Coordinates of C-alpha atoms and ligand atoms in Angstrom, one line a residue:
X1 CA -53.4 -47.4 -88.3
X2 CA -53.0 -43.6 -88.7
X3 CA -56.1 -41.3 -89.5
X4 CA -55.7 -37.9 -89.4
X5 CA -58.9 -36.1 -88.7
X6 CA -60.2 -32.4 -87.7
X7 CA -58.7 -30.9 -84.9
X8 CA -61.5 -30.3 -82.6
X9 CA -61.8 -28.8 -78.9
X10 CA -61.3 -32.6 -77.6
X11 CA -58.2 -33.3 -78.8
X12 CA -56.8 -29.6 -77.3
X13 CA -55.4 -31.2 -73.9
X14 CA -53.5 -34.1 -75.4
X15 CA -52.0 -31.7 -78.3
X16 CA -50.9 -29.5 -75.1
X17 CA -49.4 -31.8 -73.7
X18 CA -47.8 -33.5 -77.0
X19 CA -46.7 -30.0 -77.3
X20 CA -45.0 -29.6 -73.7
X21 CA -43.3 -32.7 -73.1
X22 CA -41.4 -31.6 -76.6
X23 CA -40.8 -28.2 -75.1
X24 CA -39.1 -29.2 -72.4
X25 CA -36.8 -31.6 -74.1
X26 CA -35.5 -28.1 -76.2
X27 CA -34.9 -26.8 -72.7
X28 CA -33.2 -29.0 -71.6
X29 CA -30.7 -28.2 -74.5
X30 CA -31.8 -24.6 -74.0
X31 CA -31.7 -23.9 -70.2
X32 CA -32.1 -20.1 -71.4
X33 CA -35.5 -20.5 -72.5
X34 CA -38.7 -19.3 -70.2
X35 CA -39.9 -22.3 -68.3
X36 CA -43.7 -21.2 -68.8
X37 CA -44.1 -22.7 -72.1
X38 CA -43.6 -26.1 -70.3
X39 CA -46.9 -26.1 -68.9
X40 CA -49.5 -27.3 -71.2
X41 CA -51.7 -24.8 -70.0
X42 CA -49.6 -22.1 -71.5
X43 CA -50.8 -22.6 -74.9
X44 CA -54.3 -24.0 -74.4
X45 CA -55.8 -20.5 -75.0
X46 CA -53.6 -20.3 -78.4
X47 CA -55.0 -23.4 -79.7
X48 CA -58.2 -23.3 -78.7
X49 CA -58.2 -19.8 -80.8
X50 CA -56.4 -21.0 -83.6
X51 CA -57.9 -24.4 -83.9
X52 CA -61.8 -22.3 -84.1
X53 CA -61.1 -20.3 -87.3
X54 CA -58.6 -21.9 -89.3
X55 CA -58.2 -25.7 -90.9
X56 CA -56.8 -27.3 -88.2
X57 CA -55.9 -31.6 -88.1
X58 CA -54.7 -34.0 -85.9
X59 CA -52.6 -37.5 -86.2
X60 CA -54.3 -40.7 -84.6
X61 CA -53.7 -44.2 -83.9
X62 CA -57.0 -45.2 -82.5
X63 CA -57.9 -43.3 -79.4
X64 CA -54.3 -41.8 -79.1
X65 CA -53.5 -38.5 -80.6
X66 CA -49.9 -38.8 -81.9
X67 CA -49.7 -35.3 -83.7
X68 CA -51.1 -32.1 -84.4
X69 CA -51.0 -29.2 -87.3
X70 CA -52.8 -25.7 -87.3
X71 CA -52.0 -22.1 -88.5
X72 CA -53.3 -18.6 -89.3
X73 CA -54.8 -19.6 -92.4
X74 CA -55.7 -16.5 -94.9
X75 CA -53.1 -14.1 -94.9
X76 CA -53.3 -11.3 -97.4
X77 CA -50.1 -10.9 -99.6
X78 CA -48.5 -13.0 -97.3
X79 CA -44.5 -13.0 -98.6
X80 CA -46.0 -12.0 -102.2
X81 CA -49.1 -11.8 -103.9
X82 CA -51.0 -14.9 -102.7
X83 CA -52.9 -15.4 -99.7
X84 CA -50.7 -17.4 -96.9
X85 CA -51.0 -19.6 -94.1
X86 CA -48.4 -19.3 -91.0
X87 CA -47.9 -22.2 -88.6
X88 CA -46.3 -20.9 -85.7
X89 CA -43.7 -23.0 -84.1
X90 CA -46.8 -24.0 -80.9
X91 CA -49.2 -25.0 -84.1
X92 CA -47.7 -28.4 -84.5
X93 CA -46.0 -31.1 -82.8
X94 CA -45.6 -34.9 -82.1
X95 CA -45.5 -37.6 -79.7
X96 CA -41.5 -38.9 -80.0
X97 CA -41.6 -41.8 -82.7
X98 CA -40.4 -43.4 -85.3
X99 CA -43.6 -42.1 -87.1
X100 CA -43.2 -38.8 -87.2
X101 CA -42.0 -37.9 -90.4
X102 CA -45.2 -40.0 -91.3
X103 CA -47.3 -38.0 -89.2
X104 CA -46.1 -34.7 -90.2
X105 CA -46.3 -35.1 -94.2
X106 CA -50.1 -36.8 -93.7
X107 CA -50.8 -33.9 -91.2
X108 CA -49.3 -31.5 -93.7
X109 CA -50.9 -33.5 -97.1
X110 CA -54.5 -32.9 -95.3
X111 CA -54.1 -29.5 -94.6
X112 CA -52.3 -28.1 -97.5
X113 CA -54.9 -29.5 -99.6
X114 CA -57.7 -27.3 -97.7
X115 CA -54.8 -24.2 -97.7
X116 CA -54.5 -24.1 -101.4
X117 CA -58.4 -25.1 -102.4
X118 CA -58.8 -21.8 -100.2
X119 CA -56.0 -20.3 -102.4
X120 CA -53.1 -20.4 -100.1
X121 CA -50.2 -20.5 -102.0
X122 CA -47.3 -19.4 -99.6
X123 CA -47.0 -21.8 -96.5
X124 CA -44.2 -21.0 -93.9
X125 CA -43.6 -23.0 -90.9
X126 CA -41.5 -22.6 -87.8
X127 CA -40.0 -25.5 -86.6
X128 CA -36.9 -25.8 -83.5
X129 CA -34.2 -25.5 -85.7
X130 CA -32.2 -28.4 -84.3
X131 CA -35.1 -31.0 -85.8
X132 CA -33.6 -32.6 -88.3
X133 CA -36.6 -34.5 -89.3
X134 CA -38.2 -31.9 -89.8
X135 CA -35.7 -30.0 -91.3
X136 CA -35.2 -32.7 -94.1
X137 CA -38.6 -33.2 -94.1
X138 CA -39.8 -29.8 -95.2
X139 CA -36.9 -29.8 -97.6
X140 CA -38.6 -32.4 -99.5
X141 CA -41.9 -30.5 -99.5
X142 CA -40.5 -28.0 -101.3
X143 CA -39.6 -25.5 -98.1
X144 CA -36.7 -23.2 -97.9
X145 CA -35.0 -21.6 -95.4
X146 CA -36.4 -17.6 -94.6
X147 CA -35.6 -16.4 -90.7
X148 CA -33.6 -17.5 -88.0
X149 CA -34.3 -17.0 -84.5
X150 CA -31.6 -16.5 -82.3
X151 CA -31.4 -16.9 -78.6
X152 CA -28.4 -16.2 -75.8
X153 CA -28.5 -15.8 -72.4
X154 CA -28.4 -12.3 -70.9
X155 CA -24.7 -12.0 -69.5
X156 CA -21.5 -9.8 -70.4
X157 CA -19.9 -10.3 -73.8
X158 CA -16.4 -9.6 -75.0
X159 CA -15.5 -5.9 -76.5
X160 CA -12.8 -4.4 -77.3
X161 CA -11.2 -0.7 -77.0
X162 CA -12.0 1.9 -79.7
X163 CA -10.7 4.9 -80.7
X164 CA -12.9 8.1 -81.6
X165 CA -15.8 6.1 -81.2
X166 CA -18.5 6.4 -78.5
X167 CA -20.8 4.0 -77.8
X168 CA -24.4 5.6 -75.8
X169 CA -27.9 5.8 -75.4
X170 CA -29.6 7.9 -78.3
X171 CA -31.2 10.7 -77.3
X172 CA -34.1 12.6 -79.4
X173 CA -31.3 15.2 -81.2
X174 CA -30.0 12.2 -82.6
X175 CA -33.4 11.3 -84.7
X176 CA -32.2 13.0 -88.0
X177 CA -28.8 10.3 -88.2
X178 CA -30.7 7.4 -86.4
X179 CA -33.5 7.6 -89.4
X180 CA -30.8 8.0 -92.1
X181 CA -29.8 4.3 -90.8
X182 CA -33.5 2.9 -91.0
X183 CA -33.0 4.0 -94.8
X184 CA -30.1 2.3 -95.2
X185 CA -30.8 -0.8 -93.4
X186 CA -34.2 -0.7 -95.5
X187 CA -32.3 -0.1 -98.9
X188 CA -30.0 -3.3 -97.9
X189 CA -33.1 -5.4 -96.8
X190 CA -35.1 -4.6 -99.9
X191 CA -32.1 -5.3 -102.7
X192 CA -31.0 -8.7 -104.2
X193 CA -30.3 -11.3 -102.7
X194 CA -32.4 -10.2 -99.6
X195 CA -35.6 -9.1 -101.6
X196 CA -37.3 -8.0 -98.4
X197 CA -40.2 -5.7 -99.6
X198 CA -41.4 -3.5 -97.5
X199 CA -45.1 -1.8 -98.4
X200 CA -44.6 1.9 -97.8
X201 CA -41.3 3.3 -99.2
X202 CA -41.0 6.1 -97.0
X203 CA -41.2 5.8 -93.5
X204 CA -43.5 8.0 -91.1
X205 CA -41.7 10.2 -89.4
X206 CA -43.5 10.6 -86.2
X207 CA -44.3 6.5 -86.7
X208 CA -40.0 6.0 -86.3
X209 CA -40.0 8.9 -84.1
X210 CA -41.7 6.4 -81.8
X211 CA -40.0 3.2 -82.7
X212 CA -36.9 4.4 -81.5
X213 CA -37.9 6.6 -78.7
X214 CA -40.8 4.7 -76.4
X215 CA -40.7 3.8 -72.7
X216 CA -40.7 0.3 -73.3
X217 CA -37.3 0.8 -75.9
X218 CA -33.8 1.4 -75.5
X219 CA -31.7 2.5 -78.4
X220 CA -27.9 2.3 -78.5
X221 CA -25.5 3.8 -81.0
X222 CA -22.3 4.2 -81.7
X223 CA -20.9 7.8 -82.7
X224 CA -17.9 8.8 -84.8
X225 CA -16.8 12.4 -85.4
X226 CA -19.9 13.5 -84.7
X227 CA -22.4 10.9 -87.0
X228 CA -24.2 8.0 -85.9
X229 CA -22.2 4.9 -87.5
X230 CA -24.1 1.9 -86.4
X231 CA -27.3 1.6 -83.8
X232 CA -29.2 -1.5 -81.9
X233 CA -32.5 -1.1 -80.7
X234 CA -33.8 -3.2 -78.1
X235 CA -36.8 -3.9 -75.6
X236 CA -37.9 -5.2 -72.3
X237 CA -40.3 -7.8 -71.9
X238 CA -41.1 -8.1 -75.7
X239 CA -39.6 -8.3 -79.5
X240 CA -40.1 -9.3 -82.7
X241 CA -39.5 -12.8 -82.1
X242 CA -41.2 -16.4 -81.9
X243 CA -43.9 -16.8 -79.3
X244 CA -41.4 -19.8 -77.4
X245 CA -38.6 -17.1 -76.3
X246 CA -41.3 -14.5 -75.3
X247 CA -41.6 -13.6 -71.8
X248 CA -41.3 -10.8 -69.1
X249 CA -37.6 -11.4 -69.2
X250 CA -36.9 -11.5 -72.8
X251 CA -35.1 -8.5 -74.4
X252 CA -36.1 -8.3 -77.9
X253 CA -34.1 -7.0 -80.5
X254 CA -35.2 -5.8 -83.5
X255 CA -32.7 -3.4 -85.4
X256 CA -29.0 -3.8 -85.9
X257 CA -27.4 -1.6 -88.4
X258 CA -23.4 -0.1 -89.0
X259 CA -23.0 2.1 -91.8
X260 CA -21.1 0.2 -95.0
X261 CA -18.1 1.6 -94.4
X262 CA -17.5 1.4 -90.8
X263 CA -18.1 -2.6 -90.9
X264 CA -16.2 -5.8 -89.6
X265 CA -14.1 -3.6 -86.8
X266 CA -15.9 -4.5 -83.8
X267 CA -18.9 -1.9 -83.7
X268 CA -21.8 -3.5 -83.6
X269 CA -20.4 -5.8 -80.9
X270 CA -19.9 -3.0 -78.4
X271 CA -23.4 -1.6 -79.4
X272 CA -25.2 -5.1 -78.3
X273 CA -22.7 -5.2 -75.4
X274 CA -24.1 -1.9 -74.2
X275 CA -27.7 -3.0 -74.9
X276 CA -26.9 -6.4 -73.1
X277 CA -25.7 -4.5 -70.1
X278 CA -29.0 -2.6 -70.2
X279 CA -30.9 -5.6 -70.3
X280 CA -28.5 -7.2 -67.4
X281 CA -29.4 -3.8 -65.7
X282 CA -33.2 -4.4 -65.8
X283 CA -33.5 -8.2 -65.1
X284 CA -33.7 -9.4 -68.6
X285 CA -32.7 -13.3 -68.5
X286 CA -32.5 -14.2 -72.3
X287 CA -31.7 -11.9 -75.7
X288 CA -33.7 -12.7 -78.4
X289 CA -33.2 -11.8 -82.3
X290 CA -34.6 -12.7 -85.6
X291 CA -33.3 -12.2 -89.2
X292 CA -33.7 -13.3 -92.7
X293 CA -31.3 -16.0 -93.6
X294 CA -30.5 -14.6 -96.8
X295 CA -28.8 -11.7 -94.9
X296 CA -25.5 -12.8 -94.9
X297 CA -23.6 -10.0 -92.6
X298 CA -27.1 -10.7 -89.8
X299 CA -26.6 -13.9 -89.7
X300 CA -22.7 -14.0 -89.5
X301 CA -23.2 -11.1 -87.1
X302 CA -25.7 -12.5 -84.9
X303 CA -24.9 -15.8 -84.9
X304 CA -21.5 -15.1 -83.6
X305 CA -23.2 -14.5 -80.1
X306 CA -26.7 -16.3 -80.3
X307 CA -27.4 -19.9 -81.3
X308 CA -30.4 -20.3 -83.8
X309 CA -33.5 -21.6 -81.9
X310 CA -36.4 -21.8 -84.9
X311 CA -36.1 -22.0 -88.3
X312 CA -39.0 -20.4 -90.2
X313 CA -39.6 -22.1 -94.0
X314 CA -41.7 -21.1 -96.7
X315 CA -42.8 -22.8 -100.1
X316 CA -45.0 -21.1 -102.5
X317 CA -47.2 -23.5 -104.3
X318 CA -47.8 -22.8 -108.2
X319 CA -51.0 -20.4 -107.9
X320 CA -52.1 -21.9 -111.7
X321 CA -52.5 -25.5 -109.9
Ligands
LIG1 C1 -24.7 -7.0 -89.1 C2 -24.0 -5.7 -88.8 C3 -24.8 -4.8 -88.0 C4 -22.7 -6.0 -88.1 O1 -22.0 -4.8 -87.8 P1 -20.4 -4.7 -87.6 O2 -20.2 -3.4 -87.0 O3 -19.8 -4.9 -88.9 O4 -20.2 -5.9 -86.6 P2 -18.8 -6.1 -85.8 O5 -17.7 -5.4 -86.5 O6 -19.0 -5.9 -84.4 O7 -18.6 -7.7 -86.1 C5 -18.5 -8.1 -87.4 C6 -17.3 -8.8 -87.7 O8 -16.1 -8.0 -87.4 C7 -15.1 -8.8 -86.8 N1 -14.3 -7.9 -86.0 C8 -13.3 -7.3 -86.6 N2 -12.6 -6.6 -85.6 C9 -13.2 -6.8 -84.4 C10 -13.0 -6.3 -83.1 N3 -12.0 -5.5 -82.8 N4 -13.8 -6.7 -82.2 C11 -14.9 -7.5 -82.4 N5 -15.1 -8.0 -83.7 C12 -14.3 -7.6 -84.7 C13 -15.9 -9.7 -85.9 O9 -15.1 -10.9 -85.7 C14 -17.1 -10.1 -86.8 O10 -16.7 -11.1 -87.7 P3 -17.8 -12.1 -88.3 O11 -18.9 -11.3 -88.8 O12 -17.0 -12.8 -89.3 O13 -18.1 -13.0 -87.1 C15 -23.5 -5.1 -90.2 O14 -22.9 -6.0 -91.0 C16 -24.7 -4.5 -91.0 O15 -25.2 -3.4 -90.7 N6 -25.2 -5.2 -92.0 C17 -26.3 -4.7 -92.8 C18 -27.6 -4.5 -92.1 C19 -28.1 -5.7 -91.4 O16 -28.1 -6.8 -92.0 N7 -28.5 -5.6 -90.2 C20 -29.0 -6.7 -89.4 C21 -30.4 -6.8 -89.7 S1 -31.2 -8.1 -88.8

């Protein structure tokens, strides 16, 4: 019979495990992914961290653990208002059965009850996007979709010839145009249907100064008569992304941006084509990206040279319950 009881440092190894065996199933189907997180050791450290200060469960038949569910429990004005709770796409997983859909909505009955008597009303989860049990699942729960994850392998991609426009590194002159784009691609994140809100309105100036220009970034543009039209940013070894694509050979990538007019003629593909040939350049293996679903021109963008690897879903529980 299945109990589902406190996750505890005991139940740590087999939850590793659980959580490996499944990991390299999606590598199998994702050759492109680092091969550390295949270890169970990898995320031993994670869980024993997580699994200490937040509400924390696992799935058993007797002696056997068949599942587990934890996340960072407590978020202020997480996605809104309301305290949140984030399960990363590590804090769950389950032994392969005809149970799991079971064991996932008892793990996540247990928990959310402890979430929202804590006052947790927003809940997001990651899950690997191709899980459609989960997928369905979560649906029924009340989830929607919020970011995609994107992965591709680091190798050449198609471009094609432009006229009048240069495609290069930035340089530090060209701060004044490359901050007029973070206000645009801000002003289009923020507005309906996105709704992206970002707490301060104006950014810092030495604060972007340093986003763009940092030994650990590389920032491409492309230039027209003299003004910056559309810019990629990019970064060794780290990113914005889910913990699973995150490795020494990971280039992150975490702003994409052509100006309104100059869209849907092949710019922003010979930006990334640049960037990629950076990364090629510096032994990246894998590109990684992330972006709200409800941005329609990211996700047709991106998704035209990444596949989606983690879907992120979110519910927000009525906060009068
Ligand atoms: C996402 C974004 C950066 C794409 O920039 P872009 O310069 O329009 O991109 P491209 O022109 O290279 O590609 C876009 C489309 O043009 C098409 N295209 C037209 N001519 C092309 C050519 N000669 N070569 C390549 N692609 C061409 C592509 O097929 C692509 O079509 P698709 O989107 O239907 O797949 C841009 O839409 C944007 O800035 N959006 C708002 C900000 C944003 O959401 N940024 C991402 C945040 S995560």
């Amino acid at each position: 019979m299945l109990k589902i009881l406190a996750f505890t440092d005991e139940y740590i190894k087999d939850a590793a495990d659980i959580f490996a065996d499944n990991y390299k199933l999606l590598r199998e189907a994702n050759p492109e992914l680092p091969i550390k997180y295949e270890k169970p050791d990898a995320i031993v450290p994670a869980l024993k961290n997580i699994i200490e200060r937040n509400p924390s469960a696992v799935a058993m038949e007797g002696d056997r653990v068949l599942g587990y569910m934890t996340g960072y429990a407590g978020i202020k004005e997480y996605k809104g208002s309301a305290l949140g709770v984030y399960i990363p796409e590590w804090g769950h997983s389950s032994l392969a059965s005809d149970n799991k859909e079971l064991i996932y909505y008892e793990l996540y009955s247990y928990l959310s009850k402890q979430w929202v008597e804590r006052k947790n009303y927003t809940h997001c989860i990651t899950f690997y996007s191709k899980d459609s049990t989960l997928k369905e699942l979560f649906y029924n729960l009340c989830f929607g979709l919020l970011v995609i994850d994107g992965l591709m392998p680091v190798q050449q991609i198609k471009t094609s010839e432009m006229d009048e426009v240069v495609i290069r590194e930035a340089e530090s002159r060209d701060f004044p145009g490359l901050s007029e784009l973070d206000k645009s691609i801000n002003a289009h994140l923020n507005k309906s249907p996105i709704f992206l809100y970002k707490p301060k309105a104006e950014a810092d100036i030495e604060e972007l100064k340093s986003e763009f220009f940092n030994d650990e970034v590389k920032t491409f543009i492309a230039e027209k008569q003299g003004k910056i039209v559309s810019c990629i940013r990019g970064m060794l070894g780290k990113g914005p992304n889910v913990d699973i694509v995150q490795d020494k050979d990971t280039l992150g990538i975490d702003f994409g941006y052509t100006s309104a007019d100059m869209r849907g003629s092949g710019i922003a593909t010979n930006v990334l084509a640049k960037l990629i040939e950076w990364g090629l350049n510096n032994g990246m293996k894998r590109c990684a990206v992330d972006f709200e679903s409800q941005n329609r021109e990211a996700a047709a963008f991106w998704l035209r040279h990444f596949k989606p690897i983690c879907h992120s879903v979110i519910r927000k529980v009525d906060d009068r319950v």
